[in-house]
Amino acid sequence: MTRQLKLGAFLFTPGNHAGGWRHPAAIPETDMDFALYAKLAQTAERGKLDAVFFQDTAAIADDTLADGGRNGYARVSWLEPVTLIAALAAVTRDIGLISTATTSYNEPYHVARKFASIDHISGGRAGWNLVTSQIENESGNFGRDQHLEHAARYERAGEFYDVVRGLWDGWEDGALLRDKDSAIYFDTAKVHRLDHRGRHFRVRGPLNVARSPQGRPVVSQAGSSPAGRDLAARSADLVFTAAVTLDEAREFYADVKTRTAAHGRNPDHIKILPGLLPIVGRSEAEAHEKYQQLLDLLPADLGSKPINRLAGELDLSKYPLDGPLPDLPPNNSALGRQKLLVDLARRDNLTIRQLAKHFACAGGHRFIYGTPARIADEMQHWLDNDGADGFNLMFPHFPAPLEEFVDLVVPELQRRGIFRTAYEGRTLRENLGIPRPASPHAAR
Amino acid sequence: MTRQLKLGAFLFTPGNHAGGWRHPAAIPETDMDFALYAKLAQTAERGKLDAVFFQDTAAIADDTLADGGRNGYARVSWLEPVTLIAALAAVTRDIGLISTATTSYNEPYHVARKFASIDHISGGRAGWNLVTSQIENESGNFGRDQHLEHAARYERAGEFYDVVRGLWDGWEDGALLRDKDSAIYFDTAKVHRLDHRGRHFRVRGPLNVARSPQGRPVVSQAGSSPAGRDLAARSADLVFTAAVTLDEAREFYADVKTRTAAHGRNPDHIKILPGLLPIVGRSEAEAHEKYQQLLDLLPADLGSKPINRLAGELDLSKYPLDGPLPDLPPNNSALGRQKLLVDLARRDNLTIRQLAKHFACAGGHRFIYGTPARIADEMQHWLDNDGADGFNLMFPHFPAPLEEFVDLVVPELQRRGIFRTAYEGRTLRENLGIPRPASPHAAR
């Protein structure tokens, strides 16, 4: 059987292109309107996509706050994604629902509980995107003067994951008996305390949510630094990554699959999805015109803004826009994405202005404009050459580009036999082809 | 115009009566089945109730864990209520959705954000029930060896509330412009940092969720100690309380309304709802039979279990079941409920066994069995005598007793003109008759 793509829809409102929300067809009110989010998820479900995926930060970026969203992503107010996917569970049936939650400013008991609860509510469609927080000023909303340092953040994240997983595993299947005759509600032998005592957390357990339909909700991750890759290899079912060239994608893919095997896991059970922003035209000319129209929507005074944050402590605005990218000091918040920027600059010899425009199109992710056939070609090429198990699809604005992908590209992928025509199962794990884990207590 | 009752439905699965889930008509699977919860909320909405209300603890009580739920409340696994009300928002239209979240083991930024988000998702129907945590062993799930001491808990709760409110108020109405022509997404003059630096929290803000339909989600509270009453008077829109006699209810009602006025607030804008568990029969005989049937479902070896927790460090099981309640040392977890127990014991000269049975029926709250007319009489009597603005209705099991209340008692209340026949407004505040607050920044 032909290997098939796994596809997520990255619903980053009001759009993944910094000028996208200004497009005449854009409905930027998607950021706060649940009915519009519901329609997006239903559209993705009509296209048989594996999951909708929600990024998150627990703060507004300072640059956005300062200029009214004028020069970068207009990411200032959006529905909190954990509550959002819970609500979307009630208005969808098959599609996976993945929300971000940070390990840096949360408690594992809350995270384990909320995602287990959503897994029950959705009948097995919940996913947790584990992040360690990307933007510095989240720290200020949680009593800290600065963001945890990169290595400490990953150490905490690893222990956080262990606790969450241990809480999920504390319940065996079939523990709830609800036996009216004997008056026994649950089998005490199938509910286990965790009694975790680690460096960052002490958590007794058990969780007050029974084992969920997926056994454990799907875990996704997006770290691309070595520490991020290793945590993903140890713990993730899905990896969302940024790769602009097939070579970069192949290197990442091979490395994460190898690391996964080194952790004693089956490398087929971790699915790697690079980001991809498709701009679909019925002809190549139409697609190019659409791409150009989006570029024209970027403000003339865009400057270096879309890449300033990746430069970390270096003030990029002091460098000539039409000059080369200077050497950057390591950036605590997003090491992996910073490397992507530097690699792109060096490879194509791009100026700061060109880099900023590039990053404004898809946040540093890959974008393609073209006909459905050309976009399908590119997706297939990466699938066939070990660059990807699928893609996390990004959209310049909402809702039209998602609808175009579903109506034009999905049928092309289906014709080629590289994408499903019906959901394989009832749960996100079943659709991804990742087995449902048993509680380790059950094996005893 | 006649004053009307405000009514909440307290959906404490699998039931508020310790033996209720064993009733032949009970469906205890309500604890984990979203479709069943949805049906409960829709039934309450059919009855024009103001809100459904979800209690919570972030732990399983030790006694429940030890005996499989046999001798007390079978409260071991339930859907996490913040995610649950988000999902319920998508399948209801008018009814308020109130979830508990503890100030002792949360961060105010997360709580402010999630409830604001649900307020948007639901079109203005969200409520936050602020608690300081009732059961000791929550602490073990959050890295603490013991629960915060009562006064410290309330101090933290007060500051927590201030931060949440400040974050909600950081956005003025109309801040989101989304102006495609000027490329200005939001009005920076209408989004304000909080920069709170207090004893327990440092929070910069602003929240990344725009001002919600209710301005601020409804805040409810259930503390009955003096510290609890004072916090409610300063901050709550709704107060859920336990009172067995009209005298107790009147004392509480007058005290909280007086305290509210002392905080410069309109006492009409805080609604006081004692808990009430109605057992409805078509005749008095049928009602009594139903009450007796429920008592018979309590295990023979119930012992003192339903009241052990309120006794705190004193081991009640060492006292004769048919003897009087000994003097109790102050109980850190639930001072107010402990007082209720002691008052009841002293007033009616009840034995430990009798008290345990009483508390097993409605967790110490008031219960009535009778015809719809008799139950309506009692409700009206408290409403007319300044004992209550309405009630938080409790049910021995689900779903039948809620359906009976809606089908039999609600029409009786409506006939008397003391309950609505249609929702007055679109938001929970509008239905409660509590004004929508403006951001204090807007008044400048």
Coordinates of C-alpha atoms in Angstrom, one line a residue, chain A residues 2-387:
Chain A
T2 CA 1.2 3.5 -0.9
R3 CA 2.3 5.5 2.1
Q4 CA -0.1 8.3 2.8
L5 CA 0.3 11.8 4.1
K6 CA -0.7 12.9 7.6
L7 CA -2.1 16.5 7.4
G8 CA -2.7 19.0 10.1
A9 CA -4.3 22.5 9.7
F10 CA -2.5 25.1 11.7
L11 CA -5.2 27.6 12.6
F12 CA -3.1 30.6 13.6
T13 CA -5.6 33.5 13.5
P14 CA -5.9 36.0 12.0
G15 CA -3.4 34.4 9.5
N16 CA 0.1 33.0 9.0
H17 CA 1.1 35.7 6.6
A18 CA 1.8 39.0 8.3
G19 CA -0.3 40.9 5.7
G20 CA -2.8 38.2 5.2
W21 CA -5.6 39.5 7.4
R22 CA -5.8 42.6 5.2
H23 CA -6.7 40.5 2.1
P24 CA -10.2 41.4 0.8
A25 CA -11.3 37.9 1.3
A26 CA -9.9 37.6 4.8
I27 CA -12.2 37.5 7.8
P28 CA -9.9 38.5 10.6
E29 CA -12.8 38.1 13.1
T30 CA -11.9 34.4 13.2
D31 CA -9.6 35.3 16.0
M32 CA -12.4 35.7 18.5
D33 CA -15.5 34.2 16.9
F34 CA -16.2 30.6 17.9
A35 CA -18.7 30.1 15.1
L36 CA -16.0 31.0 12.6
Y37 CA -13.5 28.6 14.3
A38 CA -16.1 25.9 14.2
K39 CA -16.5 26.4 10.5
L40 CA -12.7 26.2 10.0
A41 CA -12.6 22.9 11.9
Q42 CA -15.5 21.5 10.0
T43 CA -13.9 22.5 6.7
A44 CA -10.7 20.7 7.7
E45 CA -12.8 17.7 8.7
R46 CA -14.6 17.8 5.3
G47 CA -11.1 17.5 3.8
K48 CA -10.4 14.5 6.0
L49 CA -7.4 16.2 7.6
D50 CA -5.9 14.5 10.6
A51 CA -6.1 17.4 13.0
V52 CA -6.5 21.1 13.6
F53 CA -3.6 22.5 15.5
F54 CA -3.5 25.6 17.8
Q55 CA -0.3 27.4 18.6
D56 CA -0.2 29.5 21.8
T57 CA 1.7 31.9 23.9
A58 CA 0.5 33.1 27.3
A59 CA 1.4 36.7 26.5
I60 CA 1.2 39.3 23.7
A61 CA 4.6 40.0 22.1
D62 CA 6.0 43.4 23.0
D63 CA 6.5 44.6 19.4
T64 CA 2.9 43.7 18.6
L65 CA 1.6 45.5 21.7
A66 CA 3.5 48.6 20.8
D67 CA 2.4 49.2 17.3
G68 CA -1.2 47.9 17.2
G69 CA -0.2 44.8 15.2
R70 CA 0.7 47.1 12.3
N71 CA 4.0 45.6 11.2
G72 CA 4.0 42.0 12.2
Y73 CA 1.6 39.3 13.1
A74 CA -1.6 40.8 14.4
R75 CA -1.6 38.2 17.2
V76 CA -3.0 40.1 20.1
S77 CA -6.3 38.4 21.1
W78 CA -7.4 34.9 20.4
L79 CA -9.5 32.2 22.0
E80 CA -7.5 30.3 24.6
P81 CA -6.8 27.0 22.8
V82 CA -7.5 24.4 25.5
T83 CA -11.0 25.8 26.0
L84 CA -11.3 26.2 22.3
I85 CA -10.6 22.6 21.4
A86 CA -13.0 21.4 24.1
A87 CA -15.7 23.5 22.5
L88 CA -14.7 22.3 19.0
A89 CA -15.0 18.7 20.2
A90 CA -18.8 19.3 20.5
V91 CA -19.2 20.5 16.9
T92 CA -16.9 18.0 15.1
R93 CA -16.9 14.2 14.9
D94 CA -13.7 12.8 13.4
I95 CA -10.9 15.4 13.3
G96 CA -8.1 15.5 15.9
L97 CA -7.9 18.6 18.1
I98 CA -4.5 19.7 19.2
S99 CA -3.8 22.5 21.6
T100 CA -0.6 23.9 22.9
A101 CA 0.2 24.2 26.6
T102 CA 3.5 25.3 28.0
T103 CA 5.5 23.3 30.5
S104 CA 7.2 26.4 31.7
Y105 CA 4.2 28.1 33.3
N106 CA 1.8 25.3 34.1
E107 CA 1.3 22.5 36.6
P108 CA 1.4 18.9 35.2
Y109 CA -1.7 17.9 37.2
H110 CA -3.8 20.5 35.5
V111 CA -2.4 19.7 32.0
A112 CA -2.8 16.0 32.4
R113 CA -6.3 16.5 33.6
K114 CA -7.5 18.9 31.0
F115 CA -6.3 16.9 28.0
A116 CA -7.6 13.7 29.5
S117 CA -10.9 15.4 29.9
I118 CA -10.9 16.7 26.4
D119 CA -10.0 13.2 25.2
H120 CA -13.2 11.9 26.9
I121 CA -15.3 14.8 25.6
S122 CA -14.1 14.3 22.0
G123 CA -14.2 10.5 22.0
G124 CA -10.4 10.2 21.6
R125 CA -9.4 13.1 19.5
A126 CA -7.3 15.2 21.9
G127 CA -3.7 16.2 21.4
W128 CA -1.3 18.2 23.6
N129 CA 1.4 20.2 21.9
L130 CA 4.1 20.4 24.5
V131 CA 6.1 23.7 24.3
T132 CA 8.6 25.3 26.7
S133 CA 7.4 28.8 25.7
Q134 CA 8.8 30.8 22.9
I135 CA 8.5 34.4 23.8
E136 CA 10.3 36.1 26.6
N137 CA 7.5 38.1 28.1
E138 CA 5.4 35.2 29.1
S139 CA 7.6 35.1 32.2
G140 CA 6.2 38.5 33.3
N141 CA 2.7 37.1 33.5
F142 CA 3.8 34.4 35.9
G143 CA 5.9 36.2 38.5
R144 CA 9.3 35.7 36.8
D145 CA 11.6 38.5 35.7
Q146 CA 12.9 36.5 32.8
H147 CA 12.3 33.4 30.8
L148 CA 13.9 30.2 32.1
E149 CA 17.2 29.5 30.4
H150 CA 17.0 27.1 27.4
A151 CA 18.5 24.0 29.1
A152 CA 16.6 24.4 32.3
R153 CA 13.4 24.8 30.4
Y154 CA 14.0 21.5 28.6
E155 CA 14.9 19.7 31.8
R156 CA 11.7 20.9 33.4
A157 CA 9.8 20.0 30.3
G158 CA 11.1 16.4 30.4
E159 CA 10.1 15.9 34.0
F160 CA 6.8 17.6 33.3
Y161 CA 6.1 15.1 30.5
D162 CA 7.0 12.2 32.8
V163 CA 4.5 13.4 35.4
V164 CA 1.7 13.9 32.9
R165 CA 2.3 10.5 31.4
G166 CA 2.5 8.9 34.8
L167 CA -0.8 10.5 35.8
W168 CA -2.5 9.3 32.6
D169 CA -1.1 5.8 33.2
G170 CA -2.3 5.7 36.8
W171 CA -5.7 4.5 35.6
E172 CA -6.1 1.1 34.0
D173 CA -8.9 0.4 31.6
G174 CA -12.0 -0.8 33.1
A175 CA -11.4 0.7 36.6
L176 CA -14.9 2.3 36.7
L177 CA -17.4 -0.5 37.7
R178 CA -20.4 1.5 38.9
D179 CA -21.8 -1.6 40.3
K180 CA -25.1 -0.7 41.9
D181 CA -25.6 -4.1 43.6
S182 CA -22.3 -4.2 45.5
A183 CA -22.2 -0.4 45.9
I184 CA -18.6 -0.5 44.5
Y185 CA -18.0 2.4 42.2
F186 CA -14.5 1.6 41.1
D187 CA -11.8 -1.0 41.4
T188 CA -9.2 0.3 43.8
A189 CA -6.7 -2.1 42.4
K190 CA -6.8 -0.4 39.0
V191 CA -6.2 3.2 40.2
H192 CA -2.6 4.0 41.1
R193 CA -1.0 6.8 42.9
L194 CA 2.0 8.3 41.2
D195 CA 4.1 9.6 44.2
H196 CA 6.5 11.4 41.9
R197 CA 9.3 13.3 43.7
G198 CA 11.6 14.9 41.2
R199 CA 13.7 18.0 40.9
H200 CA 10.9 20.2 39.6
F201 CA 7.7 18.5 40.7
R202 CA 6.3 16.5 43.5
V203 CA 2.9 15.0 42.5
R204 CA 1.0 12.4 44.4
G205 CA -1.9 11.5 42.1
P206 CA -3.9 9.7 41.1
L207 CA -5.5 11.8 38.5
N208 CA -9.3 12.3 39.0
V209 CA -10.0 11.4 35.4
A210 CA -10.2 7.8 34.3
R211 CA -8.1 6.4 31.4
S212 CA -9.1 8.2 28.3
P213 CA -10.2 6.7 24.9
Q214 CA -6.7 7.1 23.4
G215 CA -5.1 5.7 26.6
R216 CA -2.9 8.8 26.4
P217 CA -3.9 11.8 24.4
V218 CA -1.6 12.4 21.4
V219 CA 1.5 14.4 22.3
S220 CA 3.1 16.7 19.7
Q221 CA 6.2 18.9 19.9
A222 CA 7.9 21.5 17.8
G223 CA 11.3 22.0 19.3
S224 CA 14.1 21.8 16.8
S225 CA 17.2 22.4 18.9
P226 CA 19.1 19.2 20.0
A227 CA 17.4 19.3 23.4
G228 CA 14.0 19.7 21.6
R229 CA 14.7 16.9 19.2
D230 CA 15.7 14.6 22.0
L231 CA 12.6 15.3 24.1
A232 CA 10.4 14.7 21.0
A233 CA 12.1 11.4 20.3
R234 CA 11.5 10.3 23.8
S235 CA 7.9 11.4 24.2
A236 CA 6.2 12.8 21.1
D237 CA 3.7 11.1 18.7
L238 CA 3.8 14.0 16.3
V239 CA 6.6 16.5 15.5
F240 CA 5.8 19.8 13.9
T241 CA 9.0 21.3 12.4
A242 CA 10.2 24.1 10.1
A243 CA 12.2 23.2 7.0
V244 CA 12.6 25.2 3.9
T245 CA 14.6 22.8 1.8
L246 CA 14.3 19.0 1.3
D247 CA 17.9 18.6 2.6
E248 CA 17.1 20.3 5.9
A249 CA 13.9 18.3 6.1
R250 CA 15.8 15.0 5.5
E251 CA 18.4 15.8 8.1
F252 CA 15.8 16.5 10.7
Y253 CA 13.6 13.5 9.7
A254 CA 16.5 11.1 9.9
D255 CA 17.9 12.5 13.1
V256 CA 14.5 12.4 15.0
K257 CA 13.7 8.9 13.7
T258 CA 17.2 7.7 14.8
R259 CA 16.8 9.3 18.2
T260 CA 13.4 7.7 18.5
A261 CA 14.8 4.3 17.8
A262 CA 17.5 4.9 20.3
H263 CA 14.9 5.5 22.9
G264 CA 13.5 2.0 22.2
R265 CA 10.5 3.3 20.3
N266 CA 9.3 2.3 16.9
P267 CA 10.2 5.2 14.6
D268 CA 7.0 4.7 12.5
H269 CA 5.1 5.8 15.6
I270 CA 6.4 9.3 15.5
K271 CA 5.1 11.4 12.6
I272 CA 7.1 14.3 11.4
L273 CA 5.2 17.2 9.8
P274 CA 7.0 20.2 8.5
G275 CA 5.0 23.4 8.2
L276 CA 3.9 24.3 4.7
L277 CA 1.9 27.3 3.5
P278 CA 0.3 26.6 0.2
I279 CA -1.0 29.4 -2.1
V280 CA -3.2 27.6 -4.5
G281 CA -4.1 28.9 -8.0
R282 CA -6.1 27.3 -10.7
S283 CA -3.1 28.2 -13.0
E284 CA 0.5 29.0 -12.2
A285 CA -0.2 32.6 -13.3
E286 CA -3.1 32.9 -10.8
A287 CA -1.0 31.4 -8.1
H288 CA 1.8 33.8 -8.7
E289 CA -0.6 36.7 -8.7
K290 CA -2.0 35.6 -5.4
Y291 CA 1.5 35.4 -3.9
Q292 CA 2.3 38.9 -5.2
Q293 CA -1.0 40.3 -3.9
L294 CA -0.1 39.0 -0.4
L295 CA 3.4 40.6 -0.6
D296 CA 1.8 43.9 -1.5
L297 CA -0.3 43.7 1.7
L298 CA 2.8 43.9 3.8
P299 CA 3.3 47.5 5.1
A300 CA 6.0 49.5 3.3
D301 CA 7.7 50.1 6.6
L302 CA 7.9 46.5 7.6
G303 CA 11.6 46.9 8.3
S304 CA 13.2 44.0 10.0
K305 CA 10.3 43.4 12.3
P306 CA 9.3 39.8 11.4
I307 CA 12.8 38.6 12.3
N308 CA 13.7 40.9 15.2
R309 CA 12.6 38.5 17.8
L310 CA 14.8 35.7 16.4
A311 CA 17.8 38.1 16.7
G312 CA 17.5 38.0 20.4
E313 CA 19.5 40.7 22.2
L314 CA 21.0 42.1 19.0
D315 CA 19.1 45.2 17.8
L316 CA 18.6 44.4 14.1
S317 CA 16.9 47.7 13.4
K318 CA 20.4 49.3 13.7
Y319 CA 21.7 47.4 10.6
P320 CA 21.1 48.5 7.0
L321 CA 17.9 46.8 5.7
D322 CA 19.5 46.1 2.4
G323 CA 22.7 44.7 3.9
P324 CA 23.5 41.2 5.0
L325 CA 22.3 39.5 8.3
P326 CA 25.0 40.0 10.9
D327 CA 26.2 37.2 13.2
L328 CA 23.6 36.6 15.9
P329 CA 24.2 35.8 19.5
P330 CA 22.4 32.6 20.6
N331 CA 18.7 33.3 21.2
N332 CA 17.3 31.8 24.4
S333 CA 13.7 31.7 23.2
A334 CA 13.8 29.9 20.0
L335 CA 17.2 28.4 19.1
G336 CA 16.0 26.1 16.4
R337 CA 14.1 28.8 14.5
Q338 CA 17.0 31.2 14.8
K339 CA 19.2 28.6 13.0
L340 CA 16.7 28.4 10.2
L341 CA 16.9 32.1 9.7
V342 CA 20.7 32.1 9.6
D343 CA 20.9 29.1 7.3
L344 CA 18.5 30.7 4.9
A345 CA 20.4 34.0 5.0
R346 CA 23.7 32.3 4.3
R347 CA 22.5 29.9 1.7
D348 CA 20.7 32.4 -0.5
N349 CA 22.7 35.4 0.5
L350 CA 19.6 37.4 1.5
T351 CA 19.5 40.9 2.9
I352 CA 17.7 41.7 6.1
R353 CA 14.8 43.2 4.1
Q354 CA 14.5 40.0 2.0
L355 CA 14.7 37.8 5.1
A356 CA 12.0 39.9 6.8
K357 CA 9.7 39.6 3.9
H358 CA 10.3 35.8 3.7
F359 CA 9.6 35.4 7.3
A360 CA 6.5 37.6 7.0
C361 CA 5.0 35.1 4.6
A362 CA 4.9 32.0 6.8
G363 CA 6.8 32.8 10.0
G364 CA 10.0 31.2 8.6
H365 CA 8.2 28.1 7.3
R366 CA 8.2 26.9 3.7
F367 CA 5.6 28.3 1.4
I368 CA 4.7 27.3 -2.2
Y369 CA 2.5 29.0 -4.7
G370 CA 1.2 26.9 -7.6
T371 CA -1.5 24.8 -9.1
P372 CA -2.9 21.9 -7.1
A373 CA -0.8 19.5 -9.2
R374 CA 2.4 21.4 -8.4
I375 CA 1.6 21.6 -4.7
A376 CA 0.8 17.9 -4.6
D377 CA 4.0 17.2 -6.5
E378 CA 6.0 18.9 -3.8
M379 CA 4.2 17.2 -1.0
Q380 CA 4.7 13.8 -2.6
H381 CA 8.3 14.5 -3.3
W382 CA 9.1 15.1 0.4
L383 CA 7.0 12.1 1.4
D384 CA 8.8 9.8 -1.0
N385 CA 12.2 11.1 0.0
D386 CA 12.0 10.8 3.7
G387 CA 11.6 14.5 4.3

